[in-house]
Amino acid sequence: MLTPKIKYWVYLLLILVGTVIMISDAASNMIVLWLTTDTYMHGLFVLPLAAFMIANKPSPHTSRHPVGRHQALLLSFTWAALLLVGKLSLINVIQQVALISLIPLTVILCYGWRIAWHYRTPLMLVFFCVPVGDFLVPWLQSITADMAVFLLHATGVSVLRNGWYISIPAADFRVAEACSGVNFLISTFTLSIFYSFIYMTKWHKRAAFILLGFLVPLLSNGLRVYLIIIIAHYGNKEAATGFDHVVYGWIFFVFILIILFSIGHWWRDPIASPHQHDHPFKKIELAIAATPGKWALPLCLGLAIVANFAIAPLNETSARQQTPSNVSRAAKKEEIGEGLPLRPKFPMADAITLKEMGNWRQYKIVYYSENDDKKIISFQNRWFDDKIWSIKNKEKISILLHDGTVIPVDKWTLVGVTGSEYQLLTSYCVSKDWSSNTLMVKALKVKQQLLLNYTGSLAVAWFSPSTTPISQLTIQLESRTLCP
């Protein structure tokens, strides 16, 4: 017969397995990103490093202090709400955070706040395994281009920059996503945090090394792009643009890492090893019978599952009722806008329409329902082909329509390969609520789903040459002709 202690851990294991099954798409996506991308490969080492930190930390000398019933209920309901919001919004990051948060949550419910505080550093660092950071790419592309142009000017090279395009007399270059250095930055920054907390005890050393872990990859990537352009400037275009481009980049990054962690080795403090046979949890007495988490956590997981499977079908039914019977999902979306300079890419949209409005052209992209494979906010969706266009400027403005409706939009100024400039206005509508912020769009969708009022989502884009006044667009628009 199993002891209460073993039963409790088996119970928690079943909860973990149930959570993984519930958000299987998000969990598998996280593992795939660990295994297949340079940007998030560090996620494979985060949990083992956190376990290493716990094993090498002296045991806490404190008596057990179980979490109170009300605190356990609050924590469990908060976790269940996070899981539910992540599931309804279809945001993988929220679901992945909910999954990883089971680690510190289990420690708090099983051992109490004092033990969790003792191991606070590794329990917080486990969240670095969540793959997030792609939103930094445009910012890093701009920073890298700024640094490269500055260094080229400083060394007397004639250079012209237009957005992410950099031109010198010998060749033209574009700072692509792969040149942003986001993979090098995220991995190096994460490793520098773990290194500082494992091998350094003084806070000023930790802060300085973590800052270096952020600044060094950022600055070195700009230097790398500058060196690649300089190689082309002095006549070796093949080395600057071909296979050697990648080889030199990796050699450069390895060299930078050696320098960075050599500094860390020089700064490291002597680490006191834990006492022999002093296991981290030796002095911890599990409060199995007294811990409300024994029943609160599975209860709230059950509430999250029931709410998810009860609300989602109702909203899917509501969305299907709003779907016109004459809409074909495969209505040759790939051909819409063919031959035009700007073509949004939303491959899983239910319908896409294009309308001529003088010098302006309007795309309406409709989603009558969403699921894990079909989302209006997704990495698959693109407002423009980033291999052709680069962002010169982006700002948030508002459009006052003819009927008095105010629509928030993102205004993009894009530069093409030939130097042509276009303006692109983008916004989203969720059940008649407008927003240009992607996180707000997800929040609006969750709100409408919980209220059982979700009637679909819409993405709208308008584009024209940069010299066209916006007033020519706004006087032709009314809210009733836009949002479904």
Short mmCIF file of N, CA, C and O in Angstrom, two decimals, residues 271-389:
data_model
loop_
_atom_site.label_atom_id
_atom_site.label_comp_id
_atom_site.label_asym_id
_atom_site.label_seq_id
_atom_site.Cartn_x
_atom_site.Cartn_y
_atom_site.Cartn_z
N ILE A 271 32.91 29.13 -3.96
CA ILE A 271 31.60 28.64 -3.58
C ILE A 271 31.75 27.60 -2.47
O ILE A 271 32.50 26.64 -2.61
N ALA A 272 31.05 27.83 -1.39
CA ALA A 272 31.07 26.86 -0.28
C ALA A 272 30.20 25.67 -0.66
O ALA A 272 29.02 25.82 -0.94
N SER A 273 30.81 24.48 -0.68
CA SER A 273 30.04 23.29 -1.04
C SER A 273 29.12 22.91 0.10
O SER A 273 29.42 23.14 1.27
N PRO A 274 27.95 22.33 -0.19
CA PRO A 274 27.03 21.93 0.87
C PRO A 274 27.64 20.84 1.74
O PRO A 274 28.52 20.10 1.32
N HIS A 275 27.16 20.74 2.98
CA HIS A 275 27.69 19.73 3.90
C HIS A 275 27.43 18.33 3.37
O HIS A 275 26.46 18.07 2.68
N GLN A 276 28.31 17.44 3.69
CA GLN A 276 28.19 16.06 3.25
C GLN A 276 26.89 15.45 3.79
O GLN A 276 26.54 15.64 4.94
N HIS A 277 26.19 14.74 2.91
CA HIS A 277 24.92 14.10 3.25
C HIS A 277 23.84 15.11 3.64
O HIS A 277 22.85 14.74 4.25
N ASP A 278 24.06 16.37 3.33
CA ASP A 278 23.07 17.39 3.67
C ASP A 278 22.20 17.64 2.45
O ASP A 278 22.38 18.58 1.72
N HIS A 279 21.28 16.75 2.21
CA HIS A 279 20.40 16.84 1.04
C HIS A 279 19.49 18.07 1.18
O HIS A 279 19.06 18.41 2.28
N PRO A 280 19.20 18.78 0.08
CA PRO A 280 18.40 20.00 0.17
C PRO A 280 17.09 19.82 0.91
O PRO A 280 16.63 20.73 1.58
N PHE A 281 16.45 18.66 0.80
CA PHE A 281 15.14 18.48 1.41
C PHE A 281 15.20 17.59 2.65
O PHE A 281 14.18 17.08 3.10
N LYS A 282 16.39 17.41 3.22
CA LYS A 282 16.54 16.51 4.36
C LYS A 282 15.76 17.02 5.58
O LYS A 282 15.13 16.24 6.30
N LYS A 283 15.80 18.33 5.81
CA LYS A 283 15.20 18.88 7.01
C LYS A 283 13.77 19.37 6.78
O LYS A 283 13.20 20.04 7.63
N ILE A 284 13.24 19.08 5.60
CA ILE A 284 11.89 19.54 5.28
C ILE A 284 10.89 18.43 5.62
O ILE A 284 11.01 17.32 5.14
N GLU A 285 9.94 18.76 6.44
CA GLU A 285 8.88 17.80 6.77
C GLU A 285 7.66 18.13 5.92
O GLU A 285 7.08 19.21 6.05
N LEU A 286 7.25 17.23 5.05
CA LEU A 286 6.10 17.47 4.19
C LEU A 286 4.82 17.57 5.02
O LEU A 286 4.54 16.70 5.85
N ALA A 287 4.08 18.62 4.79
CA ALA A 287 2.81 18.81 5.50
C ALA A 287 1.68 18.29 4.63
O ALA A 287 0.84 19.02 4.14
N ILE A 288 1.67 16.98 4.43
CA ILE A 288 0.71 16.38 3.51
C ILE A 288 -0.71 16.55 4.01
O ILE A 288 -1.61 17.00 3.31
N ALA A 289 -0.93 16.19 5.24
CA ALA A 289 -2.30 16.23 5.75
C ALA A 289 -2.81 17.64 5.94
O ALA A 289 -4.01 17.90 5.84
N ALA A 290 -1.89 18.57 6.23
CA ALA A 290 -2.32 19.92 6.56
C ALA A 290 -2.32 20.85 5.36
O ALA A 290 -2.76 21.99 5.47
N THR A 291 -1.82 20.41 4.21
CA THR A 291 -1.67 21.30 3.07
C THR A 291 -2.92 21.28 2.21
O THR A 291 -3.25 20.25 1.62
N PRO A 292 -3.66 22.40 2.09
CA PRO A 292 -4.85 22.44 1.27
C PRO A 292 -4.56 22.18 -0.20
O PRO A 292 -5.46 21.84 -0.94
N GLY A 293 -3.30 22.37 -0.63
CA GLY A 293 -2.97 22.13 -2.03
C GLY A 293 -3.26 20.71 -2.46
O GLY A 293 -3.38 20.42 -3.64
N LYS A 294 -3.41 19.80 -1.50
CA LYS A 294 -3.70 18.41 -1.81
C LYS A 294 -4.99 18.28 -2.61
O LYS A 294 -5.12 17.45 -3.50
N TRP A 295 -5.97 19.13 -2.27
CA TRP A 295 -7.24 19.06 -3.01
C TRP A 295 -7.52 20.32 -3.82
O TRP A 295 -8.26 20.28 -4.81
N ALA A 296 -6.92 21.47 -3.44
CA ALA A 296 -7.21 22.72 -4.14
C ALA A 296 -6.67 22.71 -5.55
O ALA A 296 -7.34 23.15 -6.50
N LEU A 297 -5.44 22.20 -5.72
CA LEU A 297 -4.83 22.24 -7.05
C LEU A 297 -5.58 21.37 -8.06
O LEU A 297 -5.96 21.86 -9.13
N PRO A 298 -5.88 20.10 -7.76
CA PRO A 298 -6.66 19.33 -8.74
C PRO A 298 -8.07 19.86 -8.94
O PRO A 298 -8.61 19.77 -10.04
N LEU A 299 -8.69 20.43 -7.89
CA LEU A 299 -10.02 21.00 -8.04
C LEU A 299 -10.01 22.14 -9.05
O LEU A 299 -10.86 22.21 -9.95
N CYS A 300 -9.03 23.04 -8.92
CA CYS A 300 -8.99 24.19 -9.83
C CYS A 300 -8.57 23.78 -11.23
O CYS A 300 -8.99 24.39 -12.22
N LEU A 301 -7.72 22.76 -11.34
CA LEU A 301 -7.41 22.23 -12.66
C LEU A 301 -8.67 21.69 -13.32
O LEU A 301 -8.93 21.93 -14.50
N GLY A 302 -9.49 20.98 -12.52
CA GLY A 302 -10.75 20.48 -13.07
C GLY A 302 -11.67 21.61 -13.50
O GLY A 302 -12.32 21.54 -14.55
N LEU A 303 -11.73 22.71 -12.70
CA LEU A 303 -12.54 23.86 -13.08
C LEU A 303 -12.05 24.47 -14.38
O LEU A 303 -12.85 24.87 -15.24
N ALA A 304 -10.72 24.56 -14.55
CA ALA A 304 -10.18 25.13 -15.78
C ALA A 304 -10.53 24.26 -16.98
O ALA A 304 -10.90 24.78 -18.05
N ILE A 305 -10.42 22.95 -16.82
CA ILE A 305 -10.73 22.04 -17.93
C ILE A 305 -12.21 22.12 -18.28
O ILE A 305 -12.59 22.22 -19.45
N VAL A 306 -13.08 22.10 -17.25
CA VAL A 306 -14.52 22.17 -17.49
C VAL A 306 -14.88 23.48 -18.18
O VAL A 306 -15.65 23.52 -19.15
N ALA A 307 -14.33 24.60 -17.67
CA ALA A 307 -14.64 25.90 -18.26
C ALA A 307 -14.17 25.97 -19.71
O ALA A 307 -14.87 26.49 -20.59
N ASN A 308 -12.96 25.40 -19.97
CA ASN A 308 -12.44 25.44 -21.33
C ASN A 308 -13.33 24.66 -22.29
O ASN A 308 -13.72 25.15 -23.34
N PHE A 309 -13.67 23.44 -21.91
CA PHE A 309 -14.44 22.59 -22.82
C PHE A 309 -15.92 22.96 -22.83
O PHE A 309 -16.66 22.51 -23.70
N ALA A 310 -16.37 23.77 -21.88
CA ALA A 310 -17.76 24.23 -21.91
C ALA A 310 -17.90 25.51 -22.73
O ALA A 310 -18.85 25.67 -23.48
N ILE A 311 -16.92 26.44 -22.58
CA ILE A 311 -17.03 27.74 -23.25
C ILE A 311 -16.62 27.65 -24.71
O ILE A 311 -17.29 28.21 -25.58
N ALA A 312 -15.52 26.93 -24.99
CA ALA A 312 -15.00 26.92 -26.36
C ALA A 312 -16.03 26.41 -27.38
O ALA A 312 -16.22 27.05 -28.41
N PRO A 313 -16.73 25.28 -27.14
CA PRO A 313 -17.71 24.85 -28.14
C PRO A 313 -18.83 25.85 -28.35
O PRO A 313 -19.31 26.04 -29.46
N LEU A 314 -19.29 26.53 -27.25
CA LEU A 314 -20.34 27.52 -27.40
C LEU A 314 -19.90 28.67 -28.29
O LEU A 314 -20.65 29.16 -29.13
N ASN A 315 -18.64 29.10 -28.12
CA ASN A 315 -18.15 30.19 -28.95
C ASN A 315 -17.92 29.74 -30.38
O ASN A 315 -18.08 30.52 -31.31
N GLU A 316 -17.49 28.50 -30.56
CA GLU A 316 -17.34 27.98 -31.92
C GLU A 316 -18.70 27.95 -32.61
O GLU A 316 -18.83 28.29 -33.77
N THR A 317 -19.76 27.55 -31.85
CA THR A 317 -21.11 27.53 -32.42
C THR A 317 -21.56 28.94 -32.78
O THR A 317 -22.11 29.18 -33.86
N SER A 318 -21.29 29.90 -31.88
CA SER A 318 -21.65 31.29 -32.16
C SER A 318 -20.93 31.82 -33.37
O SER A 318 -21.49 32.51 -34.21
N ALA A 319 -19.65 31.47 -33.51
CA ALA A 319 -18.88 31.95 -34.65
C ALA A 319 -19.39 31.33 -35.94
O ALA A 319 -19.48 32.00 -36.97
N ARG A 320 -19.75 30.03 -35.90
CA ARG A 320 -20.25 29.38 -37.11
C ARG A 320 -21.57 29.99 -37.56
O ARG A 320 -21.87 30.07 -38.75
N GLN A 321 -22.39 30.45 -36.57
CA GLN A 321 -23.64 31.07 -36.93
C GLN A 321 -23.43 32.39 -37.66
O GLN A 321 -24.29 32.83 -38.43
N GLN A 322 -22.26 33.03 -37.43
CA GLN A 322 -21.98 34.29 -38.09
C GLN A 322 -21.33 34.08 -39.45
O GLN A 322 -21.12 35.03 -40.19
N THR A 323 -20.95 32.85 -39.79
CA THR A 323 -20.24 32.59 -41.03
C THR A 323 -21.20 32.54 -42.21
O THR A 323 -22.12 31.74 -42.22
N PRO A 324 -21.03 33.43 -43.20
CA PRO A 324 -21.90 33.38 -44.37
C PRO A 324 -21.77 32.04 -45.08
O PRO A 324 -20.69 31.47 -45.18
N SER A 325 -22.90 31.53 -45.55
CA SER A 325 -22.90 30.21 -46.18
C SER A 325 -22.18 30.19 -47.51
O SER A 325 -21.78 29.15 -47.99
N ASN A 326 -22.00 31.38 -48.10
CA ASN A 326 -21.38 31.42 -49.42
C ASN A 326 -19.88 31.66 -49.37
O ASN A 326 -19.25 31.91 -50.38
N VAL A 327 -19.27 31.61 -48.15
CA VAL A 327 -17.83 31.85 -48.03
C VAL A 327 -17.09 30.55 -48.24
O VAL A 327 -17.36 29.55 -47.59
N SER A 328 -16.15 30.55 -49.14
CA SER A 328 -15.31 29.38 -49.37
C SER A 328 -13.95 29.61 -48.73
O SER A 328 -13.31 30.62 -48.99
N ARG A 329 -13.52 28.68 -47.87
CA ARG A 329 -12.24 28.85 -47.18
C ARG A 329 -11.07 28.82 -48.16
O ARG A 329 -10.03 29.39 -47.90
N ALA A 330 -11.22 28.11 -49.26
CA ALA A 330 -10.13 28.00 -50.23
C ALA A 330 -10.43 28.85 -51.45
O ALA A 330 -10.35 28.42 -52.59
N ALA A 331 -10.84 30.10 -51.20
CA ALA A 331 -11.26 30.98 -52.30
C ALA A 331 -10.07 31.67 -52.96
O ALA A 331 -10.07 32.87 -53.17
N LYS A 332 -9.06 30.89 -53.29
CA LYS A 332 -7.89 31.38 -53.99
C LYS A 332 -7.28 32.60 -53.30
O LYS A 332 -7.00 33.62 -53.90
N LYS A 333 -7.09 32.47 -51.96
CA LYS A 333 -6.52 33.58 -51.19
C LYS A 333 -5.12 33.94 -51.68
O LYS A 333 -4.69 35.07 -51.59
N GLU A 334 -4.40 32.93 -52.22
CA GLU A 334 -3.03 33.18 -52.66
C GLU A 334 -2.97 34.12 -53.86
O GLU A 334 -1.96 34.76 -54.10
N GLU A 335 -4.07 34.20 -54.62
CA GLU A 335 -4.06 35.01 -55.83
C GLU A 335 -4.51 36.44 -55.58
O GLU A 335 -4.35 37.30 -56.44
N ILE A 336 -5.10 36.71 -54.40
CA ILE A 336 -5.60 38.05 -54.12
C ILE A 336 -4.42 39.01 -53.95
O ILE A 336 -3.53 38.78 -53.14
N GLY A 337 -4.44 40.08 -54.71
CA GLY A 337 -3.37 41.07 -54.64
C GLY A 337 -2.13 40.69 -55.41
O GLY A 337 -1.09 41.35 -55.27
N GLU A 338 -2.20 39.65 -56.22
CA GLU A 338 -1.03 39.23 -56.98
C GLU A 338 -0.60 40.33 -57.93
O GLU A 338 -1.42 40.91 -58.66
N GLY A 339 0.67 40.65 -57.93
CA GLY A 339 1.19 41.71 -58.77
C GLY A 339 1.27 43.06 -58.09
O GLY A 339 1.91 43.98 -58.61
N LEU A 340 0.62 43.21 -56.91
CA LEU A 340 0.68 44.46 -56.18
C LEU A 340 1.94 44.50 -55.33
O LEU A 340 2.48 43.46 -54.94
N PRO A 341 2.43 45.71 -55.02
CA PRO A 341 3.69 45.79 -54.25
C PRO A 341 3.58 45.24 -52.84
O PRO A 341 4.56 44.75 -52.29
N LEU A 342 2.40 45.32 -52.22
CA LEU A 342 2.22 44.84 -50.85
C LEU A 342 1.10 43.81 -50.81
O LEU A 342 -0.01 44.07 -51.30
N ARG A 343 1.40 42.65 -50.22
CA ARG A 343 0.41 41.59 -50.10
C ARG A 343 0.52 40.96 -48.72
O ARG A 343 1.52 40.31 -48.41
N PRO A 344 -0.48 41.16 -47.85
CA PRO A 344 -0.45 40.48 -46.55
C PRO A 344 -0.51 38.96 -46.73
O PRO A 344 -1.13 38.46 -47.68
N LYS A 345 0.12 38.27 -45.82
CA LYS A 345 0.12 36.80 -45.85
C LYS A 345 -0.57 36.29 -44.60
O LYS A 345 -0.02 36.33 -43.50
N PHE A 346 -1.81 35.80 -44.77
CA PHE A 346 -2.58 35.18 -43.69
C PHE A 346 -3.09 33.85 -44.23
O PHE A 346 -4.24 33.75 -44.68
N PRO A 347 -2.25 32.81 -44.25
CA PRO A 347 -2.58 31.59 -44.99
C PRO A 347 -3.80 30.83 -44.48
O PRO A 347 -4.44 30.11 -45.24
N MET A 348 -4.17 30.98 -43.20
CA MET A 348 -5.27 30.21 -42.64
C MET A 348 -6.55 31.02 -42.51
O MET A 348 -7.50 30.58 -41.87
N ALA A 349 -6.60 32.22 -43.09
CA ALA A 349 -7.79 33.06 -42.98
C ALA A 349 -8.99 32.40 -43.65
O ALA A 349 -8.85 31.67 -44.64
N ASP A 350 -10.18 32.68 -43.13
CA ASP A 350 -11.40 32.17 -43.75
C ASP A 350 -11.71 32.88 -45.06
O ASP A 350 -12.24 32.28 -45.99
N ALA A 351 -11.42 34.17 -45.11
CA ALA A 351 -11.71 34.93 -46.33
C ALA A 351 -10.81 36.16 -46.38
O ALA A 351 -10.50 36.75 -45.34
N ILE A 352 -10.38 36.53 -47.59
CA ILE A 352 -9.59 37.73 -47.81
C ILE A 352 -10.20 38.48 -48.98
O ILE A 352 -10.46 37.89 -50.04
N THR A 353 -10.41 39.78 -48.81
CA THR A 353 -10.94 40.60 -49.91
C THR A 353 -10.03 41.80 -50.14
O THR A 353 -9.38 42.28 -49.20
N LEU A 354 -10.01 42.28 -51.36
CA LEU A 354 -9.21 43.44 -51.75
C LEU A 354 -10.11 44.46 -52.41
O LEU A 354 -10.91 44.13 -53.29
N LYS A 355 -10.02 45.72 -51.99
CA LYS A 355 -10.87 46.78 -52.52
C LYS A 355 -10.01 47.98 -52.90
O LYS A 355 -9.16 48.42 -52.12
N GLU A 356 -10.23 48.50 -54.10
CA GLU A 356 -9.54 49.71 -54.58
C GLU A 356 -10.27 50.93 -54.04
O GLU A 356 -11.50 51.03 -54.14
N MET A 357 -9.52 51.88 -53.46
CA MET A 357 -10.11 53.10 -52.89
C MET A 357 -9.26 54.29 -53.31
O MET A 357 -8.55 54.88 -52.50
N GLY A 358 -9.30 54.62 -54.62
CA GLY A 358 -8.44 55.68 -55.13
C GLY A 358 -6.99 55.24 -55.12
O GLY A 358 -6.64 54.19 -55.66
N ASN A 359 -6.14 56.03 -54.48
CA ASN A 359 -4.73 55.66 -54.34
C ASN A 359 -4.51 54.63 -53.24
O ASN A 359 -3.41 54.10 -53.10
N TRP A 360 -5.55 54.38 -52.46
CA TRP A 360 -5.45 53.42 -51.37
C TRP A 360 -6.01 52.08 -51.81
O TRP A 360 -6.93 52.00 -52.61
N ARG A 361 -5.46 51.02 -51.23
CA ARG A 361 -6.01 49.67 -51.40
C ARG A 361 -6.24 49.08 -50.02
O ARG A 361 -5.41 49.23 -49.12
N GLN A 362 -7.37 48.40 -49.89
CA GLN A 362 -7.78 47.87 -48.59
C GLN A 362 -7.89 46.35 -48.63
O GLN A 362 -8.56 45.79 -49.49
N TYR A 363 -7.20 45.70 -47.68
CA TYR A 363 -7.33 44.25 -47.47
C TYR A 363 -8.19 44.02 -46.23
O TYR A 363 -7.95 44.62 -45.18
N LYS A 364 -9.16 43.12 -46.35
CA LYS A 364 -9.93 42.65 -45.20
C LYS A 364 -9.69 41.16 -45.05
O LYS A 364 -9.94 40.38 -45.98
N ILE A 365 -9.18 40.76 -43.88
CA ILE A 365 -8.83 39.37 -43.62
C ILE A 365 -9.73 38.88 -42.48
O ILE A 365 -9.65 39.40 -41.36
N VAL A 366 -10.59 37.91 -42.76
CA VAL A 366 -11.63 37.50 -41.83
C VAL A 366 -11.32 36.12 -41.23
O VAL A 366 -10.93 35.21 -41.95
N TYR A 367 -11.52 36.02 -39.92
CA TYR A 367 -11.46 34.76 -39.19
C TYR A 367 -12.79 34.59 -38.46
O TYR A 367 -13.06 35.30 -37.49
N TYR A 368 -13.61 33.67 -38.91
CA TYR A 368 -14.89 33.43 -38.24
C TYR A 368 -14.71 32.59 -36.98
O TYR A 368 -15.57 32.62 -36.09
N SER A 369 -13.65 31.84 -36.89
CA SER A 369 -13.32 31.06 -35.69
C SER A 369 -11.82 30.86 -35.68
O SER A 369 -11.14 31.03 -36.69
N GLU A 370 -11.30 30.51 -34.50
CA GLU A 370 -9.86 30.27 -34.35
C GLU A 370 -9.64 28.99 -33.58
O GLU A 370 -10.47 28.57 -32.77
N ASN A 371 -8.49 28.37 -33.83
CA ASN A 371 -8.06 27.20 -33.07
C ASN A 371 -6.54 27.22 -33.00
O ASN A 371 -5.91 28.21 -33.38
N ASP A 372 -5.96 26.13 -32.50
CA ASP A 372 -4.51 26.11 -32.30
C ASP A 372 -3.74 26.24 -33.61
O ASP A 372 -2.59 26.68 -33.61
N ASP A 373 -4.34 25.84 -34.73
CA ASP A 373 -3.66 25.92 -36.01
C ASP A 373 -4.07 27.13 -36.83
O ASP A 373 -3.41 27.46 -37.82
N LYS A 374 -5.14 27.80 -36.44
CA LYS A 374 -5.65 28.93 -37.21
C LYS A 374 -5.87 30.11 -36.28
O LYS A 374 -6.82 30.13 -35.50
N LYS A 375 -4.97 31.10 -36.32
CA LYS A 375 -5.04 32.24 -35.42
C LYS A 375 -4.85 33.53 -36.22
O LYS A 375 -4.05 33.57 -37.16
N ILE A 376 -5.54 34.57 -35.80
CA ILE A 376 -5.35 35.86 -36.45
C ILE A 376 -4.03 36.51 -36.02
O ILE A 376 -3.44 37.27 -36.76
N ILE A 377 -3.57 36.18 -34.81
CA ILE A 377 -2.26 36.62 -34.33
C ILE A 377 -1.37 35.39 -34.31
O ILE A 377 -1.49 34.54 -33.43
N SER A 378 -0.47 35.28 -35.27
CA SER A 378 0.36 34.08 -35.39
C SER A 378 1.65 34.43 -36.11
O SER A 378 1.71 35.39 -36.89
N PHE A 379 2.69 33.63 -35.84
CA PHE A 379 3.98 33.84 -36.51
C PHE A 379 3.86 33.59 -38.01
O PHE A 379 4.69 34.06 -38.79
N GLN A 380 2.83 32.85 -38.44
CA GLN A 380 2.66 32.58 -39.86
C GLN A 380 2.18 33.81 -40.63
O GLN A 380 2.40 33.91 -41.84
N ASN A 381 1.52 34.72 -39.93
CA ASN A 381 0.90 35.86 -40.59
C ASN A 381 1.88 37.02 -40.75
O ASN A 381 2.63 37.34 -39.82
N ARG A 382 1.86 37.64 -41.90
CA ARG A 382 2.75 38.76 -42.20
C ARG A 382 1.96 39.85 -42.91
O ARG A 382 1.17 39.58 -43.81
N TRP A 383 2.17 41.09 -42.47
CA TRP A 383 1.54 42.20 -43.17
C TRP A 383 2.25 42.50 -44.49
O TRP A 383 1.66 43.06 -45.41
N PHE A 384 3.52 42.13 -44.58
CA PHE A 384 4.29 42.38 -45.80
C PHE A 384 5.43 41.38 -45.87
O PHE A 384 5.77 40.74 -44.87
N ASP A 385 6.01 41.24 -47.04
CA ASP A 385 7.13 40.33 -47.25
C ASP A 385 8.40 41.00 -46.73
O ASP A 385 8.90 41.96 -47.33
N ASP A 386 8.91 40.49 -45.60
CA ASP A 386 10.07 41.14 -45.00
C ASP A 386 11.36 40.86 -45.75
O ASP A 386 12.42 41.37 -45.37
N LYS A 387 11.31 40.04 -46.80
CA LYS A 387 12.48 39.86 -47.65
C LYS A 387 12.59 40.96 -48.70
O LYS A 387 13.63 41.12 -49.34
N ILE A 388 11.49 41.67 -48.89
CA ILE A 388 11.45 42.76 -49.88
C ILE A 388 11.42 44.11 -49.20
O ILE A 388 12.08 45.05 -49.64
N TRP A 389 10.66 44.20 -48.11
CA TRP A 389 10.44 45.49 -47.45
C TRP A 389 11.16 45.54 -46.11
O TRP A 389 11.24 44.55 -45.40
#
